[in-house]
Coordinates of N, CA and C in Angstrom, one line a residue:
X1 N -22.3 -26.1 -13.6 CA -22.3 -25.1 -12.5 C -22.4 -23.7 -13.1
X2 N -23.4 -22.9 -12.8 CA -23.4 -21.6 -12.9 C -22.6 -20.7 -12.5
X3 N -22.9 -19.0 -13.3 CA -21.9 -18.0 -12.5 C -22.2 -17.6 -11.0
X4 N -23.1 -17.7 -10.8 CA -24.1 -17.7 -9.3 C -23.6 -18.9 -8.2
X5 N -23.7 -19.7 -8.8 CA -22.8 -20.7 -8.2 C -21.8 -20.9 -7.6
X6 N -20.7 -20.2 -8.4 CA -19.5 -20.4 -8.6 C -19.1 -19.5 -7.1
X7 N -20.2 -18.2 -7.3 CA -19.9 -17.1 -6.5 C -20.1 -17.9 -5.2
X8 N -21.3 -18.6 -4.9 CA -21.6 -19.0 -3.4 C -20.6 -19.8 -3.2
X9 N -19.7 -20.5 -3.8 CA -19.0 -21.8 -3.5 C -17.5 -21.4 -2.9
X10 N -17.4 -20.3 -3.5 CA -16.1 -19.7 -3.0 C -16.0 -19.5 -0.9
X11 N -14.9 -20.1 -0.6 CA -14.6 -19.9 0.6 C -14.2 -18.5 1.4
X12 N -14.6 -18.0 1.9 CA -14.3 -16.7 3.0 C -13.0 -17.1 3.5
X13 N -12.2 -16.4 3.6 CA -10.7 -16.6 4.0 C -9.9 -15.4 4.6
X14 N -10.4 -15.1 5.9 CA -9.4 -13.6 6.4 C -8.1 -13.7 6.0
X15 N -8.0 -12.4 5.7 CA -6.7 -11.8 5.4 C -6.3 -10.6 6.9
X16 N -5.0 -10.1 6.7 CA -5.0 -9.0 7.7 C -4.3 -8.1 7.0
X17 N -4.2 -6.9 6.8 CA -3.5 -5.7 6.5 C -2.6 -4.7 7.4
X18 N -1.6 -4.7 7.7 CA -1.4 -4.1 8.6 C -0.7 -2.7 8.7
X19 N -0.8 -1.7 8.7 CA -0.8 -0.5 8.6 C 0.2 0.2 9.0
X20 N 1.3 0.6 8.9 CA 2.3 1.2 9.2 C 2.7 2.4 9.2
X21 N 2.1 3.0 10.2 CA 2.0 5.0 10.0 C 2.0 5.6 11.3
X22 N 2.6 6.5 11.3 CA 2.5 7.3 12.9 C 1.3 7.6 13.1
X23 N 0.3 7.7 12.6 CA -1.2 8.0 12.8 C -2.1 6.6 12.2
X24 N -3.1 7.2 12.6 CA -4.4 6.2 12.5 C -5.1 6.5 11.4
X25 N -4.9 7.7 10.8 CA -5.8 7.8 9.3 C -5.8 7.3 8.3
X26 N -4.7 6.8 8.2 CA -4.4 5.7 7.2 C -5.5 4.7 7.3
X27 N -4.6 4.0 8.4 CA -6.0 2.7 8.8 C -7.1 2.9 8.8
X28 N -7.5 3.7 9.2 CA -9.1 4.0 9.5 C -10.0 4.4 7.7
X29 N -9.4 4.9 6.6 CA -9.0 5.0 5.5 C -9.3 3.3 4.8
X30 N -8.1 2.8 5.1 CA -7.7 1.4 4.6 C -9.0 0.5 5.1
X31 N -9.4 0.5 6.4 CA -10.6 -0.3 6.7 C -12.0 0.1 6.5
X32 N -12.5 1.8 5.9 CA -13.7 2.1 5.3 C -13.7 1.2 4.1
X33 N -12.7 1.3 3.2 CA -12.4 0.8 2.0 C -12.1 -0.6 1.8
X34 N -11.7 -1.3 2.5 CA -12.1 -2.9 2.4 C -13.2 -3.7 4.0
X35 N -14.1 -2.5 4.0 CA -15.0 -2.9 4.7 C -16.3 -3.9 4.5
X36 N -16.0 -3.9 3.3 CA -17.0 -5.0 2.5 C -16.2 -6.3 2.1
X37 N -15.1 -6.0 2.5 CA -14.0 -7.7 2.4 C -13.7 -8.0 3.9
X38 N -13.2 -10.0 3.5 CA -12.9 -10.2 4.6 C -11.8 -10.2 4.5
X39 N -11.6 -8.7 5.2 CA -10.0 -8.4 5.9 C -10.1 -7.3 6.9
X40 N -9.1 -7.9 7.2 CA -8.9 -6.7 9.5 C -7.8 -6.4 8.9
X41 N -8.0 -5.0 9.7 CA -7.3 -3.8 9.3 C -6.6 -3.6 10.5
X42 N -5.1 -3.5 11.0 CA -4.7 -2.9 11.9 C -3.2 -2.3 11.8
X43 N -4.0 -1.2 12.5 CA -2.8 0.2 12.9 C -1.6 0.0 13.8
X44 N -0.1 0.2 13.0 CA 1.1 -0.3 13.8 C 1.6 1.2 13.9
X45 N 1.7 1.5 15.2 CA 2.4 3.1 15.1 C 3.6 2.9 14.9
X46 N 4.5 4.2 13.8 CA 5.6 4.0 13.7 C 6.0 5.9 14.2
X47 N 7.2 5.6 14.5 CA 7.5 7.2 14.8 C 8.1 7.9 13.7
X48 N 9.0 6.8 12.9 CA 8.9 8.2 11.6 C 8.8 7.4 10.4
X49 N 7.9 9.0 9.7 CA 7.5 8.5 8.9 C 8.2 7.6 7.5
X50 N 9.2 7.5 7.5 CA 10.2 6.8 6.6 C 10.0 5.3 6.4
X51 N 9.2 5.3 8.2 CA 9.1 3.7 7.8 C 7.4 3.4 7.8
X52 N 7.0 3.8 7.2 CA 5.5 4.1 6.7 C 5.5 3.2 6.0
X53 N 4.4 1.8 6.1 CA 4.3 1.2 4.9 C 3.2 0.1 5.0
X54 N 2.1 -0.6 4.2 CA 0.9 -1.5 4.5 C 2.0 -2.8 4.2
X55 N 1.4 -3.7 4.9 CA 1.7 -5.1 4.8 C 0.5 -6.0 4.7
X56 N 0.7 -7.0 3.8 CA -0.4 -8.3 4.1 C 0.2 -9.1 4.8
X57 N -0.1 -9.4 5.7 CA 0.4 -10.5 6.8 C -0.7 -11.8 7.1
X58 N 0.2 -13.3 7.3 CA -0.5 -13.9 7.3 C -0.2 -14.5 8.8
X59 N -0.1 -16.0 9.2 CA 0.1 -16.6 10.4 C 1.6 -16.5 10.6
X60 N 1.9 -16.7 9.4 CA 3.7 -17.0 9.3 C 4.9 -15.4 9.2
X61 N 3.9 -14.2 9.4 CA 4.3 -13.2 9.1 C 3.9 -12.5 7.8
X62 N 5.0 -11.3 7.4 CA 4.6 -10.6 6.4 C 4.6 -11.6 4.9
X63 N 3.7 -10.7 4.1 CA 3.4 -11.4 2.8 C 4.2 -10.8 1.4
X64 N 3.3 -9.7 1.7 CA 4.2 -8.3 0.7 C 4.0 -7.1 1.5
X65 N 4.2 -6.5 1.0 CA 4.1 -4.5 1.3 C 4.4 -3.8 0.2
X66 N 3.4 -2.6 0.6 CA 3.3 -2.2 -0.6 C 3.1 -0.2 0.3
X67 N 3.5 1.1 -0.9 CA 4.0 2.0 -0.5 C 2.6 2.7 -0.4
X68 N 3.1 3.1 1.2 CA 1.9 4.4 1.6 C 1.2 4.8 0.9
X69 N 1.3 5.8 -0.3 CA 1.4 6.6 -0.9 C 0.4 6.2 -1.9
X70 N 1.0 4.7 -2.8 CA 0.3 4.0 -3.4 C -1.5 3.5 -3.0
X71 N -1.2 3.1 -1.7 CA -2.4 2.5 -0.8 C -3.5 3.8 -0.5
X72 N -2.7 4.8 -0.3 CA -3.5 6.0 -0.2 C -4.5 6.2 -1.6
X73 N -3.4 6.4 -2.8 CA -4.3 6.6 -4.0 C -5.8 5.4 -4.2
X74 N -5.2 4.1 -3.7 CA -6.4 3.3 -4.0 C -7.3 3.3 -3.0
X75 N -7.0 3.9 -1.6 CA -8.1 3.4 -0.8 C -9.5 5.0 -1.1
X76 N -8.8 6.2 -1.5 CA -8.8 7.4 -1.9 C -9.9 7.4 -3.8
X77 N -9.8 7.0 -4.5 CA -10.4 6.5 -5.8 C -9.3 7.2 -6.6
X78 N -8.4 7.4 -6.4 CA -7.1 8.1 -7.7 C -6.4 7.1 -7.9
X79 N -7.0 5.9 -7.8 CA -6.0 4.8 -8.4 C -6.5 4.1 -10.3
X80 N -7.5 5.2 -10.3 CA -8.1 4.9 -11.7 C -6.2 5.1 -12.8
X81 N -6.3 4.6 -13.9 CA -5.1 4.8 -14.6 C -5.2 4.1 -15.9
X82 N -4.4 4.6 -16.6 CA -4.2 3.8 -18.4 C -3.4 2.4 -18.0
X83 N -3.9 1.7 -18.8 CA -3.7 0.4 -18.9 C -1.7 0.3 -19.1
X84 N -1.9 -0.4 -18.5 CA -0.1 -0.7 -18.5 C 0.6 0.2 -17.6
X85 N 0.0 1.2 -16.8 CA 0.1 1.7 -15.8 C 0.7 0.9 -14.4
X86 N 2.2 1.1 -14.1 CA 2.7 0.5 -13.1 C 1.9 1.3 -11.6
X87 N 1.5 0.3 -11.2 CA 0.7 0.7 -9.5 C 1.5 -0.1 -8.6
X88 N 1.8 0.4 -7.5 CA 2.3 -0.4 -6.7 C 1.5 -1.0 -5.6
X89 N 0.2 -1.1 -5.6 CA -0.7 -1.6 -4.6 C -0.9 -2.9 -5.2
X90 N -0.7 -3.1 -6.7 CA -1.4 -4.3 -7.7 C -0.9 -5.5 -6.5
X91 N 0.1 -5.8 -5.9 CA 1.0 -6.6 -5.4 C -0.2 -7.2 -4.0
X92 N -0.7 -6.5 -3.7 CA -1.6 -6.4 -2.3 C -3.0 -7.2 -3.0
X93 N -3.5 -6.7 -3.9 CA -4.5 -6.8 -4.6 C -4.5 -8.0 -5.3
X94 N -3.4 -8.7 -5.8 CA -3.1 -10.2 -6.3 C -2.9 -11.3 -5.2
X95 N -2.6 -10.8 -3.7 CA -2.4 -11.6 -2.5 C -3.6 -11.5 -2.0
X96 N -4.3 -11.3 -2.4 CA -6.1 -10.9 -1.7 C -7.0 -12.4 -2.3
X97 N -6.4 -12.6 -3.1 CA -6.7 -13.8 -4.1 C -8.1 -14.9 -3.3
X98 N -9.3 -14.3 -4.0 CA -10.4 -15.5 -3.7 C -10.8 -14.7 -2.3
X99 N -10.4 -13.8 -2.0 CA -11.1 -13.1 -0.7 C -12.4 -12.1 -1.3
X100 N -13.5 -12.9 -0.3 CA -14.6 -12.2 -1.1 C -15.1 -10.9 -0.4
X101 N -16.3 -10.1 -1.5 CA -16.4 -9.0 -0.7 C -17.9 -8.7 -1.2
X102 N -18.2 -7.8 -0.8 CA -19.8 -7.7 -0.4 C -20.2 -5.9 -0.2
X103 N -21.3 -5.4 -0.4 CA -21.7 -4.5 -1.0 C -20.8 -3.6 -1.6
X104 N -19.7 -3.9 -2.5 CA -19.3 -3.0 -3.7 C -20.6 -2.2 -4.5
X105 N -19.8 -1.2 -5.0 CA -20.7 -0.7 -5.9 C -20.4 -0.1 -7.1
X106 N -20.8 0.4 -8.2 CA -21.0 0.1 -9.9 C -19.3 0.7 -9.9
X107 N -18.8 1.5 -9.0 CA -17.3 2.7 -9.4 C -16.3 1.8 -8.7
X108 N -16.4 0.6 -7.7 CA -15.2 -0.2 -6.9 C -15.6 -1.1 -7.9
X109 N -16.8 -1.7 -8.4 CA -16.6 -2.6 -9.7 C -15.9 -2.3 -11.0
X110 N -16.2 -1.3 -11.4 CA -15.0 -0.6 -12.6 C -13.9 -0.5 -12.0
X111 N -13.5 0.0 -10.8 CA -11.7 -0.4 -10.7 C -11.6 -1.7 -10.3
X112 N -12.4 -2.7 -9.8 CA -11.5 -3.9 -9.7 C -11.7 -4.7 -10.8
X113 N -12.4 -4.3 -11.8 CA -12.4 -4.7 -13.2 C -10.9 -4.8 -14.2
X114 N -10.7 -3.4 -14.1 CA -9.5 -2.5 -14.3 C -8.0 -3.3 -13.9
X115 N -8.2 -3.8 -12.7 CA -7.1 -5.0 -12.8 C -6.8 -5.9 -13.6
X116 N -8.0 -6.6 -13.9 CA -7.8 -7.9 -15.1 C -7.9 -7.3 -16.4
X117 N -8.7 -6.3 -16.6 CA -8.0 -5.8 -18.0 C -6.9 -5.4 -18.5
X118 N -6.4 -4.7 -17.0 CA -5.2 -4.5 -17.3 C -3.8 -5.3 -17.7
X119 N -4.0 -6.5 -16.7 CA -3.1 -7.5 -16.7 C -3.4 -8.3 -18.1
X120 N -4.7 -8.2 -18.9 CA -5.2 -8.4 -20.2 C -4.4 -8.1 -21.5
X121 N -4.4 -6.4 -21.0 CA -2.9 -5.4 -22.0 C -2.2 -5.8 -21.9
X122 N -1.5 -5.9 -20.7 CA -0.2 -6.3 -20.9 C 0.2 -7.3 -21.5
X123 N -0.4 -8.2 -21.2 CA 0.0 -10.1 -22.0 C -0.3 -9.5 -23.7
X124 N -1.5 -9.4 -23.8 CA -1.7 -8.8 -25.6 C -2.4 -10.3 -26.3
X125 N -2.7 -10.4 -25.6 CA -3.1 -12.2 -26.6 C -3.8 -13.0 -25.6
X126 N -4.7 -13.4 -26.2 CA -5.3 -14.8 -24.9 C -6.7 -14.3 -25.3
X127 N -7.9 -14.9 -24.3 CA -9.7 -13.9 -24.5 C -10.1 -13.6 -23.1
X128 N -10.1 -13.1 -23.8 CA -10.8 -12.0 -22.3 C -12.8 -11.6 -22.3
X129 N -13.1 -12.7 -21.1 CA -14.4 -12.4 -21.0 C -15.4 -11.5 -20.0
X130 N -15.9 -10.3 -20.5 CA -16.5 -9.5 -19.9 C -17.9 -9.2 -20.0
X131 N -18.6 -9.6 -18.8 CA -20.1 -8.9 -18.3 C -20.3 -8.0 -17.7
X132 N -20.6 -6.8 -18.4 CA -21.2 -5.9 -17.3 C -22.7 -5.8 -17.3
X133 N -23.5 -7.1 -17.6 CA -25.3 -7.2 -17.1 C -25.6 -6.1 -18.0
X134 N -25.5 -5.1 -18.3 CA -26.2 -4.7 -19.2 C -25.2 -3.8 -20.3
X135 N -25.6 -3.6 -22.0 CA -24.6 -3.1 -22.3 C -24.5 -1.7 -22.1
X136 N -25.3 -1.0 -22.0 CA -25.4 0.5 -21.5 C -24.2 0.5 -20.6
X137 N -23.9 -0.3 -20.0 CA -22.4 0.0 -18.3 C -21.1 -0.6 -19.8
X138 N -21.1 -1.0 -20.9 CA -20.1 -1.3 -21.8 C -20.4 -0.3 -22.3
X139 N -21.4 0.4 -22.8 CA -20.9 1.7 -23.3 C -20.2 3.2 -23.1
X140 N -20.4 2.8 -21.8 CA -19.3 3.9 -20.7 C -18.1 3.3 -20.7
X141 N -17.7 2.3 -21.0 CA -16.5 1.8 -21.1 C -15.9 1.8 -22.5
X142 N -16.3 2.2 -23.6 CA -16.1 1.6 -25.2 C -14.2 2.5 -25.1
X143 N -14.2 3.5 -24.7 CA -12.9 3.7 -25.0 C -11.4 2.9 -24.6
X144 N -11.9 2.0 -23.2 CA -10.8 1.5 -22.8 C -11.1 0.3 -23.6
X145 N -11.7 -0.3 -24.3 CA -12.2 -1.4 -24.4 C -11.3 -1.1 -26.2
X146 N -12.0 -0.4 -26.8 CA -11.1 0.0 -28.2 C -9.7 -0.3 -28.2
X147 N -8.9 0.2 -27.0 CA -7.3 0.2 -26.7 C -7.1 -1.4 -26.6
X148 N -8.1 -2.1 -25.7 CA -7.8 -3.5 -25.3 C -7.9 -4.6 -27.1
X149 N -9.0 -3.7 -27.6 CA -9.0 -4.9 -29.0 C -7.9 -4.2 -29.9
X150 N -7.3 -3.3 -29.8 CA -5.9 -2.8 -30.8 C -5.0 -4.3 -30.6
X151 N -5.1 -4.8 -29.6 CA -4.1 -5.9 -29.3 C -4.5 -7.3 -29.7
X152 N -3.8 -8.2 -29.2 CA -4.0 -9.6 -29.8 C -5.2 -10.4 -29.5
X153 N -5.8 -9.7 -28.4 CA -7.1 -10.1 -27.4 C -8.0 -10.4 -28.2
X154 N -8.8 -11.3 -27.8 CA -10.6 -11.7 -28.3 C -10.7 -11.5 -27.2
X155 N -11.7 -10.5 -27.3 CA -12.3 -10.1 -26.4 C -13.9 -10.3 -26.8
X156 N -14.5 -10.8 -26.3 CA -16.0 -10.3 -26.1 C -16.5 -10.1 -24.8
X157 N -17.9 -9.5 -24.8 CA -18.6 -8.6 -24.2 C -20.2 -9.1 -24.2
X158 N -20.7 -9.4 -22.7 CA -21.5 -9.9 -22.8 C -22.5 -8.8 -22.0
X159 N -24.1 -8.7 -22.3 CA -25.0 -7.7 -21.5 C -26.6 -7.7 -22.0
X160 N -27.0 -7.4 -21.6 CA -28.8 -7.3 -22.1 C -28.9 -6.1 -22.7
X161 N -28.8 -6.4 -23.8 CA -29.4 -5.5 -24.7 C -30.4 -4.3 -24.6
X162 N -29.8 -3.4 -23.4 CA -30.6 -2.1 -23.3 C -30.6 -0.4 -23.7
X163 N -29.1 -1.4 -24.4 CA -28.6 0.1 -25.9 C -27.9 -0.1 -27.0
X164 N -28.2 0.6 -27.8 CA -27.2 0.3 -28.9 C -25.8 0.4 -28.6
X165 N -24.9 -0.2 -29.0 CA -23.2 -0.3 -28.8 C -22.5 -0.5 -30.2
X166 N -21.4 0.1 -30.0 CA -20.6 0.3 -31.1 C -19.5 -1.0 -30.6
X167 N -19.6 -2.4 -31.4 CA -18.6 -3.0 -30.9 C -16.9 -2.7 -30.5
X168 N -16.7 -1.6 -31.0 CA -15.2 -1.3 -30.8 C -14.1 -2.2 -31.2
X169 N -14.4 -3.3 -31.6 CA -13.5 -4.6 -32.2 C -13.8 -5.5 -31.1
X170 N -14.7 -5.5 -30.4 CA -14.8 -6.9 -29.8 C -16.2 -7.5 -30.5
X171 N -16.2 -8.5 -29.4 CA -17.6 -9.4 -30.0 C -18.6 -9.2 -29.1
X172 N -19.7 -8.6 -29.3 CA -20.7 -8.4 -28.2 C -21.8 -9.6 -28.3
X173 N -21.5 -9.5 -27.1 CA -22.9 -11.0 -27.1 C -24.3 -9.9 -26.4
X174 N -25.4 -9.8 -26.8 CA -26.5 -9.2 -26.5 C -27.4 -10.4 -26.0
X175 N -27.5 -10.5 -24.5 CA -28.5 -11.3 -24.3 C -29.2 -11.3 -23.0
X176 N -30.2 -12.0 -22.5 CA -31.1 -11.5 -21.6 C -31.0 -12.7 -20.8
X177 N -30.2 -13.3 -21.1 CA -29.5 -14.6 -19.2 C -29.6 -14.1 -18.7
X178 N -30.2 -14.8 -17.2 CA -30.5 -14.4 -16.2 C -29.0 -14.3 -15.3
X179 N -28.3 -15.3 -15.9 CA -26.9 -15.1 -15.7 C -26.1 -14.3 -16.1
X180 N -26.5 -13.8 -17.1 CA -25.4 -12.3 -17.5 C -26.3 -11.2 -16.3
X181 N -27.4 -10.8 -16.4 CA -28.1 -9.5 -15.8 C -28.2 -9.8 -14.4
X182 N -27.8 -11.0 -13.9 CA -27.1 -10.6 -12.6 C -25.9 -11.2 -11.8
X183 N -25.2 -10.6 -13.2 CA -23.8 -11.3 -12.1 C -22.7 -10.1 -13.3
X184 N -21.8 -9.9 -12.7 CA -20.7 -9.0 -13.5 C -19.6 -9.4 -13.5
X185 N -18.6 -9.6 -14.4 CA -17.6 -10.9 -14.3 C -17.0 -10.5 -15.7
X186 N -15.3 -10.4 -15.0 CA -14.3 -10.1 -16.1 C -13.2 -11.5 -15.7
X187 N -12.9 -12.1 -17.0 CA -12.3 -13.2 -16.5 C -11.4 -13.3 -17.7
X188 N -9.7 -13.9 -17.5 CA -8.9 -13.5 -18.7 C -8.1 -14.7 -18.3
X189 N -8.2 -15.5 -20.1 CA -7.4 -16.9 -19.7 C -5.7 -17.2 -20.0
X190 N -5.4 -15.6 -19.6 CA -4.1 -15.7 -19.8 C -2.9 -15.9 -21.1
X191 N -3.9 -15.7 -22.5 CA -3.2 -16.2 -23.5 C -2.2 -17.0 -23.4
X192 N -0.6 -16.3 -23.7 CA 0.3 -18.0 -24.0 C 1.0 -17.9 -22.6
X193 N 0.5 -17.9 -21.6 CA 0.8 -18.0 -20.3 C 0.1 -18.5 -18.9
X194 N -0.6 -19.6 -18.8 CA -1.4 -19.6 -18.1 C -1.3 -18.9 -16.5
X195 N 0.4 -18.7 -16.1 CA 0.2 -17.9 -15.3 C -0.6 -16.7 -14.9
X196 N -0.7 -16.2 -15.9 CA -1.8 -14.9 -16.3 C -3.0 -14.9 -15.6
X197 N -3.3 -16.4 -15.7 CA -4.7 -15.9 -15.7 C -5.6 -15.3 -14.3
X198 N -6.4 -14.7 -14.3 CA -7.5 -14.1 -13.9 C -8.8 -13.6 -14.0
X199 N -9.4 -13.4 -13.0 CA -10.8 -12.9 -12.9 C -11.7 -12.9 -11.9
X200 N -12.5 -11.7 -12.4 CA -13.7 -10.9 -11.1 C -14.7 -11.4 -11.3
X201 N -15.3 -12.3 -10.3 CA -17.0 -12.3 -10.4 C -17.6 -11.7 -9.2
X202 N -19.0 -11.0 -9.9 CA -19.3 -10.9 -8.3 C -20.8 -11.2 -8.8
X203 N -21.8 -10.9 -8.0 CA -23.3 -11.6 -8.1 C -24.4 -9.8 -7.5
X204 N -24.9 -9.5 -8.4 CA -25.7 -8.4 -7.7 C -26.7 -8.6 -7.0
X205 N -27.2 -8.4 -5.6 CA -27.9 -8.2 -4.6 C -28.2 -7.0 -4.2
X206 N -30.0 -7.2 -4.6 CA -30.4 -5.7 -4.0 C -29.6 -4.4 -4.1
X207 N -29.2 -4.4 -5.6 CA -28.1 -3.1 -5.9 C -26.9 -3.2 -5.4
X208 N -26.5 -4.7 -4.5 CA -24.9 -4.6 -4.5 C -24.5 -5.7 -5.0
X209 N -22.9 -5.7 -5.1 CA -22.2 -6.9 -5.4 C -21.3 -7.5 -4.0
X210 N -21.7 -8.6 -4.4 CA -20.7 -9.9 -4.0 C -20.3 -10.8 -4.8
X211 N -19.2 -10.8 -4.3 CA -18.1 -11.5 -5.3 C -17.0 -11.4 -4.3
X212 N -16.1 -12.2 -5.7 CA -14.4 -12.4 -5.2 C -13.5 -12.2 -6.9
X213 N -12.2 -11.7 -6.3 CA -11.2 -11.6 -7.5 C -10.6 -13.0 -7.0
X214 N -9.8 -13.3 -8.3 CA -9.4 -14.8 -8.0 C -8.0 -14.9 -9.0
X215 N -6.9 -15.2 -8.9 CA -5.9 -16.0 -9.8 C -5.5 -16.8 -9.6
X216 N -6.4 -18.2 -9.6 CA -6.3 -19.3 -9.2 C -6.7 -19.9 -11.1
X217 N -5.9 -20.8 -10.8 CA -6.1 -21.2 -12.6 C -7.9 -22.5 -12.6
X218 N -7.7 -23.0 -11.8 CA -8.6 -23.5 -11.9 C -10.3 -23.0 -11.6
X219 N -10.4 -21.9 -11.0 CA -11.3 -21.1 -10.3 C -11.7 -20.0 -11.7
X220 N -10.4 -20.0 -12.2 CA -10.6 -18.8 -13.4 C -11.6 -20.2 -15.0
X221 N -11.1 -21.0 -14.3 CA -11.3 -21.7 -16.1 C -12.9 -22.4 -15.7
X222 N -13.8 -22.2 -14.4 CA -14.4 -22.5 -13.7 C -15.4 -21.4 -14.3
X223 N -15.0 -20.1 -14.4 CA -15.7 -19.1 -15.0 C -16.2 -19.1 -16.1
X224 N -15.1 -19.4 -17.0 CA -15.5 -19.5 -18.3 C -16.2 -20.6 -18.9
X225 N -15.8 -21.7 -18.1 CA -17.0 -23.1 -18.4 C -18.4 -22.6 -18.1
X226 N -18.6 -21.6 -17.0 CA -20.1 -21.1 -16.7 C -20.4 -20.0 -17.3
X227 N -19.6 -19.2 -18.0 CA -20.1 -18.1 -19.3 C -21.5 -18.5 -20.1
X228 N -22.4 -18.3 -19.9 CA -23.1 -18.6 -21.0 C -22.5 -18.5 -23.0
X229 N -23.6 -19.1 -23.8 CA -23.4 -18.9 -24.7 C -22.0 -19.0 -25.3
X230 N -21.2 -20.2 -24.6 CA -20.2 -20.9 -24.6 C -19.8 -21.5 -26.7
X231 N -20.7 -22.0 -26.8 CA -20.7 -22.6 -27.9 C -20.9 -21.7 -29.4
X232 N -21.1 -20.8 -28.6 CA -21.3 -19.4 -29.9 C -19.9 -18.7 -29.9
X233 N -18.9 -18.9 -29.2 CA -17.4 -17.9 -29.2 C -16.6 -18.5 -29.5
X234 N -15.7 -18.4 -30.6 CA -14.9 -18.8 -31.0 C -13.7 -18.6 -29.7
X235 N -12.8 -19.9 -30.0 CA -11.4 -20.2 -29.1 C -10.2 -19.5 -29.9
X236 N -9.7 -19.1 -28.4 CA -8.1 -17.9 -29.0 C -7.4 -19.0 -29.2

């Protein structure tokens, strides 16, 4: 099974978000921004503001919640941040799990990338596999990517070879799969934790992506069986 594959096979699964603010901007905010996922957005008027707060809610009630303020930065693009950076949306964003989404573009792909790398740092050990289709989009990235190989990570890096790159201590795979150049996919097997694990794939169409984030262990190791050039990378 391919990365392309993998992407169509995944099931659509609404989610709801529910919005807790004396006004509607929030929401209206919160649903431009996961307008490309399957998730309904709805506005719960509160009278003060103290009790301001997003919820994931399911059939059986609330899931988590997570702070105003936080939700604002991410639906807003100020949720960019250094690695090991505590966010308090992350919590919303791990409950979303396998919910797919559809015309993202190259800047909501680098932040939801940014999650699994992140959760990458923190652990410090394990491999972490990353496609951005071509390496030119890894070259915009070499600095956070340098910080990630300081650590215990094998990391490599896969893309078509359309620039020179300075490995930065990973392993760059240069190649011209039809599966690396259209599909983008950060996937991390959790090093000595398999709870860890995670990862983003998504598939490019006509300049967008679809995809799903996933921390499902078997869905993650699903990925990496479909990584090309499997037999050329050494095991953490």
């Amino acid at each position: 099974m391919g990365l392309r594959d993998i992407v169509s096979g995944v099931e659509s699964r609404e989610k709801t978000l529910a919005v807790y603010a004396p006004t509607d901007a929030l929401a209206a905010a919160v649903r431009d921004y996961f307008a490309s996922q399957n998730v309904r957005v709805v506005h719960e008027p509160v009278a003060d503001p103290a009790d301001a707060r997003v919820e994931l809610v399911d059939g059986d009630g609330p899931v988590v919640s997570a702070d105003v303020h936080a939700v604002e930065d991410l639906v807003s693009g100020r949720a960019n941040r250094d690695f090991g950076e505590v966010v308090p949306y992350r919590t919303i964003l791990e409950q979303l799990d396998r919910t797919t989404f559809t015309s993202y573009d190259h800047t909501q792909m680098l932040t939801a990338s940014r999650e699994i790398e992140d959760r990458a740092w923190r652990v410090g050990a394990g491999q972490l596999l990353v496609g951005f289709q071509a390496l030119s989009t890894f070259k915009t990235q070499q600095d956070a990517y340098r910080l990630l190989a300081e650590t215990d990570l094998d990391v490599h890096v896969y893309g078509a070879p359309d620039a020179n790159v300075d490995s930065v201590g990973t392993t760059v795979h240069a190649t011209n799969s039809p599966e690396i150049r259209e599909t983008w996919f950060v996937a991390f097997d959790g090093g000595p934790d398999p709870d860890q694990k995670s990862a983003l794939l998504a598939e490019e169409r006509d300049g967008e992506f679809y995809g799903f984030w996933t921390y499902d262990s078997d869905t993650v190791d699903r990925v990496f069986d479909a990584v090309p050039d499997t037999a050329n990378r050494s095991t953490a």
